[in-house]
Short mmCIF file of C-alpha atoms in Angstrom, two decimals:
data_model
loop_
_atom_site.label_atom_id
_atom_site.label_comp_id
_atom_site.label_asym_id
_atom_site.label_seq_id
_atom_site.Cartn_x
_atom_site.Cartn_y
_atom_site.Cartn_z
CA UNK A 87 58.97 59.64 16.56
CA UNK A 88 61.54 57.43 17.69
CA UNK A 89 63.92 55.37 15.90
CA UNK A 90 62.22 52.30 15.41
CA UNK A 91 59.26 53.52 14.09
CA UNK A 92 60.90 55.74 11.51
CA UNK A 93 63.23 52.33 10.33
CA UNK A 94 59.58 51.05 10.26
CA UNK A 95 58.06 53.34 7.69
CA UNK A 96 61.57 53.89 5.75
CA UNK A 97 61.53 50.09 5.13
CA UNK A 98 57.51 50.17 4.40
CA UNK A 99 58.19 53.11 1.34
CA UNK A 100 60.84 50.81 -0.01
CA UNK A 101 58.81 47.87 -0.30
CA UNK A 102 56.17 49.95 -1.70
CA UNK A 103 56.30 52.97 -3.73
CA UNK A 104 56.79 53.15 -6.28
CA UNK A 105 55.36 50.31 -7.62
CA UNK A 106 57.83 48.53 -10.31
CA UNK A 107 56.99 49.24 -14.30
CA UNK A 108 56.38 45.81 -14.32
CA UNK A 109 53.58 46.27 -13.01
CA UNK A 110 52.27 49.58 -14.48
CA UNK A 111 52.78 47.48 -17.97
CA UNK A 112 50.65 44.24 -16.69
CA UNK A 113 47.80 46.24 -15.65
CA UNK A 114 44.60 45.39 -17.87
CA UNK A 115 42.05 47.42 -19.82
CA UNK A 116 39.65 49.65 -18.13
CA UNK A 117 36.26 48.59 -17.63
CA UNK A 118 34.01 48.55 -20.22
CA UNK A 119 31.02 48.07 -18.35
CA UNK A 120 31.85 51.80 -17.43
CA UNK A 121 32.27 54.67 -20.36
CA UNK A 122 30.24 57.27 -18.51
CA UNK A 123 32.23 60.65 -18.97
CA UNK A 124 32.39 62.62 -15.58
CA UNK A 125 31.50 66.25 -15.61
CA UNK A 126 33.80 68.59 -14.66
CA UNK A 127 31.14 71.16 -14.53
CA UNK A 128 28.79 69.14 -12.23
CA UNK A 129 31.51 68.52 -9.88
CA UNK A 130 32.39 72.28 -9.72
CA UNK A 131 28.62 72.85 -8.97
CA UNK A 132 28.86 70.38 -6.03
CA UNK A 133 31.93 71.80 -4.69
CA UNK A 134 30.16 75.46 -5.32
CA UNK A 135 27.03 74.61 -3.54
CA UNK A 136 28.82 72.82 -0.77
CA UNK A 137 31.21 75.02 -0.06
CA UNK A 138 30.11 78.24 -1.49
CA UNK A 139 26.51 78.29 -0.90
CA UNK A 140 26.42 76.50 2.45
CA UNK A 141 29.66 76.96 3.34
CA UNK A 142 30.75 75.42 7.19
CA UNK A 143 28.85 72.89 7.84
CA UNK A 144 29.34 70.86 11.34
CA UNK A 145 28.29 70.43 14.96
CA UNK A 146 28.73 74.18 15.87
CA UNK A 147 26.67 74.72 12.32
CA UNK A 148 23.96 71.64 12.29
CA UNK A 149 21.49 73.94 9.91
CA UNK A 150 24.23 73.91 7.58
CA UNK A 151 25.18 70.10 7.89
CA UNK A 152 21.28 69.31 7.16
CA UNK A 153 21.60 71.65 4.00
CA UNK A 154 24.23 69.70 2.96
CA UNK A 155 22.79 66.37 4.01
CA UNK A 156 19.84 67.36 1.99
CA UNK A 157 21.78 68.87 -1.62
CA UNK A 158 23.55 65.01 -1.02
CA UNK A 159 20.26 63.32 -1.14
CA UNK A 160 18.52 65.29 -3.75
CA UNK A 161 21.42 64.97 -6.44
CA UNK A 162 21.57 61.15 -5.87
CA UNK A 163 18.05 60.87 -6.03
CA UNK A 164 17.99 63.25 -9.69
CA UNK A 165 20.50 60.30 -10.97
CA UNK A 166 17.69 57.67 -9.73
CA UNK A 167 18.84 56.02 -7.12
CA UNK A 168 17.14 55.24 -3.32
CA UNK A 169 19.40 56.99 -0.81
CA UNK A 170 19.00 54.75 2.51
CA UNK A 171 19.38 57.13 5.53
CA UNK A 172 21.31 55.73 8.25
CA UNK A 173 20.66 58.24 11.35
CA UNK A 174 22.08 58.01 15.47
CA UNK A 175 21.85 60.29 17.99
CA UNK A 176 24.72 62.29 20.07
CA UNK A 177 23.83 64.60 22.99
CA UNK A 178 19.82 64.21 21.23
CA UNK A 179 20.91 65.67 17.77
CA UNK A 180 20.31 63.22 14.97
CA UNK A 181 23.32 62.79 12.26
CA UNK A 182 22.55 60.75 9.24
CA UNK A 183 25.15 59.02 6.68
CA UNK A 184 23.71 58.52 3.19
CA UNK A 185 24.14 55.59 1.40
CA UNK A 186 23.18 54.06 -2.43
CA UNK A 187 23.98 50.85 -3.11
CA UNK A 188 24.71 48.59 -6.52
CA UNK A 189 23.73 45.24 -5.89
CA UNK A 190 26.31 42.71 -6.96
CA UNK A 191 25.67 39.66 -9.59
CA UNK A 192 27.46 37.01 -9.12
CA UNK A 193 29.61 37.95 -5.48
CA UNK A 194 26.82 40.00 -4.36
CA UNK A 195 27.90 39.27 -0.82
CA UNK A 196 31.32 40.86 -0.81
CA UNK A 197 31.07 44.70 -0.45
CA UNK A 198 32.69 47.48 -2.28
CA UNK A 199 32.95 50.75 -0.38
CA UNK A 200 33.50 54.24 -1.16
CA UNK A 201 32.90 57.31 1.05
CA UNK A 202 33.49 60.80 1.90
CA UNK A 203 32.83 62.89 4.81
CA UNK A 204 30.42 65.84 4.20
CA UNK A 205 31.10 68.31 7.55
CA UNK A 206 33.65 70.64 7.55
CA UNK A 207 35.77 72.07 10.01
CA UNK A 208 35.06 74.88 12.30
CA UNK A 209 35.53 77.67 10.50
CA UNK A 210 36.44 76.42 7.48
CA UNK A 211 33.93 76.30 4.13
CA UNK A 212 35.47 73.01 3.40
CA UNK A 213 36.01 73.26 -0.41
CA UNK A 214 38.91 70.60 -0.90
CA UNK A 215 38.29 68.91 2.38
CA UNK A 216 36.28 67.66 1.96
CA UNK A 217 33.33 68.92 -0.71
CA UNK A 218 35.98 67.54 -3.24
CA UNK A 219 35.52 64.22 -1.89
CA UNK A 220 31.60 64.57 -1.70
CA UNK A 221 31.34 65.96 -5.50
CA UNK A 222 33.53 62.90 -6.53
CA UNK A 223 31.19 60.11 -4.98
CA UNK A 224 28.06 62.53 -5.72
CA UNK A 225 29.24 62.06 -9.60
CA UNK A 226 30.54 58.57 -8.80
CA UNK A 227 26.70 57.23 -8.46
CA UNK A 228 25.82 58.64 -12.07
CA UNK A 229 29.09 57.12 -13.40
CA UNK A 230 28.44 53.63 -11.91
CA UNK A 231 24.91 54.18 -12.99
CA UNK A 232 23.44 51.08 -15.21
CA UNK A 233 27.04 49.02 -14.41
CA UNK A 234 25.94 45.52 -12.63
CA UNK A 235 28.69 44.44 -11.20
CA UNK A 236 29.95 41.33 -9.89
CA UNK A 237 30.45 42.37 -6.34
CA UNK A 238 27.88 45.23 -4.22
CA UNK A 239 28.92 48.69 -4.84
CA UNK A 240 28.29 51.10 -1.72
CA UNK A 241 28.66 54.80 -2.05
CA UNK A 242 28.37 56.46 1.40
CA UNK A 243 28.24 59.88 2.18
CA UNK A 244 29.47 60.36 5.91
CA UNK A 245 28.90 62.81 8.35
CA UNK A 246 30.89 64.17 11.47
CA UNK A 247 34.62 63.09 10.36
CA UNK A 248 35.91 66.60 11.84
CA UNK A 249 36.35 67.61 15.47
CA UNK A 250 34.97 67.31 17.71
CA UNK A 251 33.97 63.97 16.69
CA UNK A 252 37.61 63.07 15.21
CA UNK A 253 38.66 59.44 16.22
CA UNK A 254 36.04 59.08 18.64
CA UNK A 255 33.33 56.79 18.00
CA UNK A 256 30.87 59.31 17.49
CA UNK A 257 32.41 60.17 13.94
CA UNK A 258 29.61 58.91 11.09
CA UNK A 259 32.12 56.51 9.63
CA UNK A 260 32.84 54.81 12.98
CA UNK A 261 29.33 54.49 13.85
CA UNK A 262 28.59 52.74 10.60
CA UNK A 263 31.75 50.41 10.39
CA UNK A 264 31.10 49.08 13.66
CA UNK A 265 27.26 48.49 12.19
CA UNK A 266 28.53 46.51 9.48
CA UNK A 267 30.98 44.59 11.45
CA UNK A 268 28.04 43.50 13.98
CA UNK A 269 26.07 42.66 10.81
CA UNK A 270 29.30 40.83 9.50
CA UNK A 271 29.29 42.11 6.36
CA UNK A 272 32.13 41.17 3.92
CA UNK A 273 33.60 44.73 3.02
CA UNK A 274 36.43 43.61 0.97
CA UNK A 275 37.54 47.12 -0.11
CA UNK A 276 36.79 50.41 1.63
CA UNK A 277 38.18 53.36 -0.22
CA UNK A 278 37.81 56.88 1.79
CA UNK A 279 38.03 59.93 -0.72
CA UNK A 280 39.25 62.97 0.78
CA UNK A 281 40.82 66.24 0.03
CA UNK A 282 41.37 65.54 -4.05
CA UNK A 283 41.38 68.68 -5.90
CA UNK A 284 44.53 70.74 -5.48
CA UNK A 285 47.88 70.06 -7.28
CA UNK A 286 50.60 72.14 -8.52
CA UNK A 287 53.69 71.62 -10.97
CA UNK A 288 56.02 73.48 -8.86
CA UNK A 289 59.08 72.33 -7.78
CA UNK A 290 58.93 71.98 -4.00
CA UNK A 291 55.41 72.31 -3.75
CA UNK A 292 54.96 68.74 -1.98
CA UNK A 293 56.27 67.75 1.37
CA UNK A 294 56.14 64.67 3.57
CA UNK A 295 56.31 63.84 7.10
CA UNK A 296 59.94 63.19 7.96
CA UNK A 297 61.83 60.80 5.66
CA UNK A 298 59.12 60.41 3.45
CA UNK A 299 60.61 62.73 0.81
CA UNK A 300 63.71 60.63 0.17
CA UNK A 301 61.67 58.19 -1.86
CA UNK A 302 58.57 60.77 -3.42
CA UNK A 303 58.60 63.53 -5.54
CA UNK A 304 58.40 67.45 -4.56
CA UNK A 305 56.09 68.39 -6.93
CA UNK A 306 52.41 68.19 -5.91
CA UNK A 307 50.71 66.92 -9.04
CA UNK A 308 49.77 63.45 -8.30
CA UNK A 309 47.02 61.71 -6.69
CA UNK A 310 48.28 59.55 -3.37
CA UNK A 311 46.39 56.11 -2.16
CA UNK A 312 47.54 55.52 1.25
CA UNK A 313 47.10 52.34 3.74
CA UNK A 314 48.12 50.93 6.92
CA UNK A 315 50.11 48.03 6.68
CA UNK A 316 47.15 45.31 7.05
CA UNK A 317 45.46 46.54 3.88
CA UNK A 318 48.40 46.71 1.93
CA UNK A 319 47.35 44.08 -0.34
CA UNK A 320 43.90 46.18 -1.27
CA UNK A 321 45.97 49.42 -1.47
CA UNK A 322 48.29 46.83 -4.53
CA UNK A 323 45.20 46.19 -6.44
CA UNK A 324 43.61 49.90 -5.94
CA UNK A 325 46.64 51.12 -7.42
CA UNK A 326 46.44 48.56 -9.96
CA UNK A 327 43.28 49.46 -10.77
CA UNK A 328 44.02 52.44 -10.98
CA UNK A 329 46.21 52.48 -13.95
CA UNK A 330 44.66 50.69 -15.87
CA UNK A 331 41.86 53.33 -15.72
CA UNK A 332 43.75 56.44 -16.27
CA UNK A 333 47.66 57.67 -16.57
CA UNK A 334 46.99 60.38 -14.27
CA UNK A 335 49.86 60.51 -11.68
CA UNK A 336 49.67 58.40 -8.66
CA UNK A 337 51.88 57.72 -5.59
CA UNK A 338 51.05 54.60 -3.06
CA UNK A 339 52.55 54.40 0.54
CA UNK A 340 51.29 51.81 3.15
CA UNK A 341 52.53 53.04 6.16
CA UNK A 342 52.20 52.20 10.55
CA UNK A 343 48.44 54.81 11.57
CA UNK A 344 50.93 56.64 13.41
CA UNK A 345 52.37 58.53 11.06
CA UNK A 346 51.17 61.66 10.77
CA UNK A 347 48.23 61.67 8.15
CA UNK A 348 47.73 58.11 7.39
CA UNK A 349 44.82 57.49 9.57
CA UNK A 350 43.40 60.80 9.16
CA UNK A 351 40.22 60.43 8.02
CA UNK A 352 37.46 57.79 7.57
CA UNK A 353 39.51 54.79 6.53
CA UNK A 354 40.54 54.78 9.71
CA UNK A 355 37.05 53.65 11.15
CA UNK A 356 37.29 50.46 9.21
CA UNK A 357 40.65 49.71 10.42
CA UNK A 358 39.63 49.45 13.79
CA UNK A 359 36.75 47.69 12.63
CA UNK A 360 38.76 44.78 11.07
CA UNK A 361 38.02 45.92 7.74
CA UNK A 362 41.08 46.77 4.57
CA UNK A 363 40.69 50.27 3.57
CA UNK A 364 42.83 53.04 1.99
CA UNK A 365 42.23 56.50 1.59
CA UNK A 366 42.38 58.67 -2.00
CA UNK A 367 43.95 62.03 -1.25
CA UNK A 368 46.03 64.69 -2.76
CA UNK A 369 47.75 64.68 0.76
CA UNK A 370 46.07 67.66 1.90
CA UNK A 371 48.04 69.78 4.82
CA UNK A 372 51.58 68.49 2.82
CA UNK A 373 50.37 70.60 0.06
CA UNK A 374 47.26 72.44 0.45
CA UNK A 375 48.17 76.04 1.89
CA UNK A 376 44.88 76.79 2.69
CA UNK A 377 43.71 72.71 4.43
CA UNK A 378 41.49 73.86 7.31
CA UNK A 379 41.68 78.14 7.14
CA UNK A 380 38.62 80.19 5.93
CA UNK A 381 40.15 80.26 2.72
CA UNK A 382 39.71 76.75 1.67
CA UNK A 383 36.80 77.83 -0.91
CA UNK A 384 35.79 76.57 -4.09
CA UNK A 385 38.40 78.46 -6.65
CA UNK A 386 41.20 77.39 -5.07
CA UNK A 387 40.46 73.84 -6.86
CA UNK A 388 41.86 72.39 -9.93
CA UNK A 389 38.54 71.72 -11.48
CA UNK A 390 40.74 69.86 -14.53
CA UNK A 391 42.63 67.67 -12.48
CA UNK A 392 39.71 66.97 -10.06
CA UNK A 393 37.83 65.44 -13.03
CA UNK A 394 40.38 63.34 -14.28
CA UNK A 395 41.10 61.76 -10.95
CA UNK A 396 37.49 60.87 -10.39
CA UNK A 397 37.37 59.69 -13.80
CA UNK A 398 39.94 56.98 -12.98
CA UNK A 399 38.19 56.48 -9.57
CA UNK A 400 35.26 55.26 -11.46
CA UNK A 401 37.02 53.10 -13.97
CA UNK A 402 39.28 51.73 -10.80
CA UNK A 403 36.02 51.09 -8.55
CA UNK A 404 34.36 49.12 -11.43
CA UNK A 405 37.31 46.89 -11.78
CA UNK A 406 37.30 46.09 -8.31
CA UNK A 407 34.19 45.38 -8.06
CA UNK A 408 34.63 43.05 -11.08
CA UNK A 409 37.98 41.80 -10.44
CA UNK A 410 38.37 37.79 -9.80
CA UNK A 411 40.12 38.24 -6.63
CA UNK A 412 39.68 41.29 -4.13
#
């Protein structure tokens, strides 16, 4: 990294993070339109069943992927909702993302997004990255469920975010960002959920890339939204919506795609579609000791800490969808 760029990101974490009290205090109600309680034990059954019972599930593994595609449809279509399957073809296999969608009232035009990749690396089961992020917009769709809110509510489940398809435009976010853009529809918020379950009250337990640490703590019991610096005014109202859905823990950073972990994962397909996005992570590799091993299986999760975080992610999605301005 050379000099420049780390004055760049230095001067980005002191603009941003930690957001002022000020702010924490002016942050309004949660939603009301949304009191559904999220289940800790359904998301431990999605994260069992993804990771567990199917276990790696990619392009050396397509059998497995299906199974997965399949468990994502059929629990989405239990809550009651139509799961639109959005397929496309590499090397004549057929991928699919899944997608449910809750029409907007009154701003039904502008679009707000939330997604996980399903796959998993090679070799990997893939419990916190990413079934975590699956299980939290699998329980996301029965949270939302019955809320009509102001602006459309998209929940996509996409495939192929791990190599070999990483940052090409083969990976299942990219194909369907650069749909939407040739569509031109007005995504106003896309928030990419991945690797959420694991934290620890350690001392040291966190780490950063360089320089980072200066301004975070070492302790890896918070939840992290991170953006480049074009969507850094959707990463300010995430966060604020945020906490005014929950008190658990949360760190922001809007930072250049370079740095290491930013852009890595499916927010960054909408960036180079044009689109804001941030993704929801518990920062995975600077904390997780087992992000992308064999061992990332399902007890390894903080089924407690899990819930509450995608308890807040509802309450936080609702008032974006609802907010005035986005």
């Amino acid at each position: 990294m050379f000099p420049a760029s780390i004055l760049t990101v230095v001067a980005v974490v002191v603009a941003l993070a930690p957001l002022p009290s000020a702010a924490r205090d002016a942050v309004g109600p949660e939603s009301t339109s949304v009191n559904r309680a999220i289940s800790r034990d359904r998301l431990h059954r999605h994260v069992q069943v993804l990771a567990g019972d199917i276990g790696e599930r990619n392009a050396w593994r397509p059998q497995s992927l299906r199974r997965a595609e399949e468990y994502i449809r059929s629990v989405w279509t239990e809550q009651g909702h139509n799961v639109a399957a959005h397929a496309y073809t590499i090397n004549n296999e057929t991928w699919t993302n899944l997608e449910i969608v809750f029409p907007g009232t009154g701003l039904a035009s502008q679009i707000v997004l939330v997604g996980a990749h399903y796959d998993s690396v090679q070799g990997g089961p893939g419990a916190n990255d990413n079934a975590t992020g699956v299980a939290a917009v699998l329980e996301l769709g029965r949270c939302l469920a019955g809320h009509k809110p102001r602006r459309t509510i998209k929940l996509v489940a996409f495939v192929n975010e791990e190599p070999p398809n990483f940052w090409t435009r083969d990976m299942g976010s990219d194909v369907y960002a650069r749909a939407a853009r040739a569509r031109d529809d007005d995504i106003r918020a896309m928030l990419s959920i991945e690797t959420i379950g694991y934290y620890s009250d350690t001392p040291g337990s966190q780490h950063y890339p360089p320089f980072l640490g200066w301004f975070y703590p070492d302790r890896a019991n918070f939840i992290a939204f991170i953006s480049n610096l074009s969507s850094r005014a959707l990463l300010r109202r995430a966060v604020t919506a945020f906490r005014g859905a929950s008190d658990f823990p949360l760190e922001s950073l809007a930072a250049p795609a370079f740095v290491p972990g930013v852009g890595w994962s499916d927010q960054l397909s909408f960036w180079f579609a044009g689109y804001p996005a941030i993704m929801v992570t518990d920062t995975a590799l600077y904390r997780y000791p087992w992000y992308h091993t064999a061992q990332d299986t399902p007890d390894k999760i903080d089924y407690d800490r899990f819930t509450a975080v995608t308890q807040g992610l509802c309450g936080a999605i609702s008032a974006l969808a609802d907010a005035d301005e986005l």
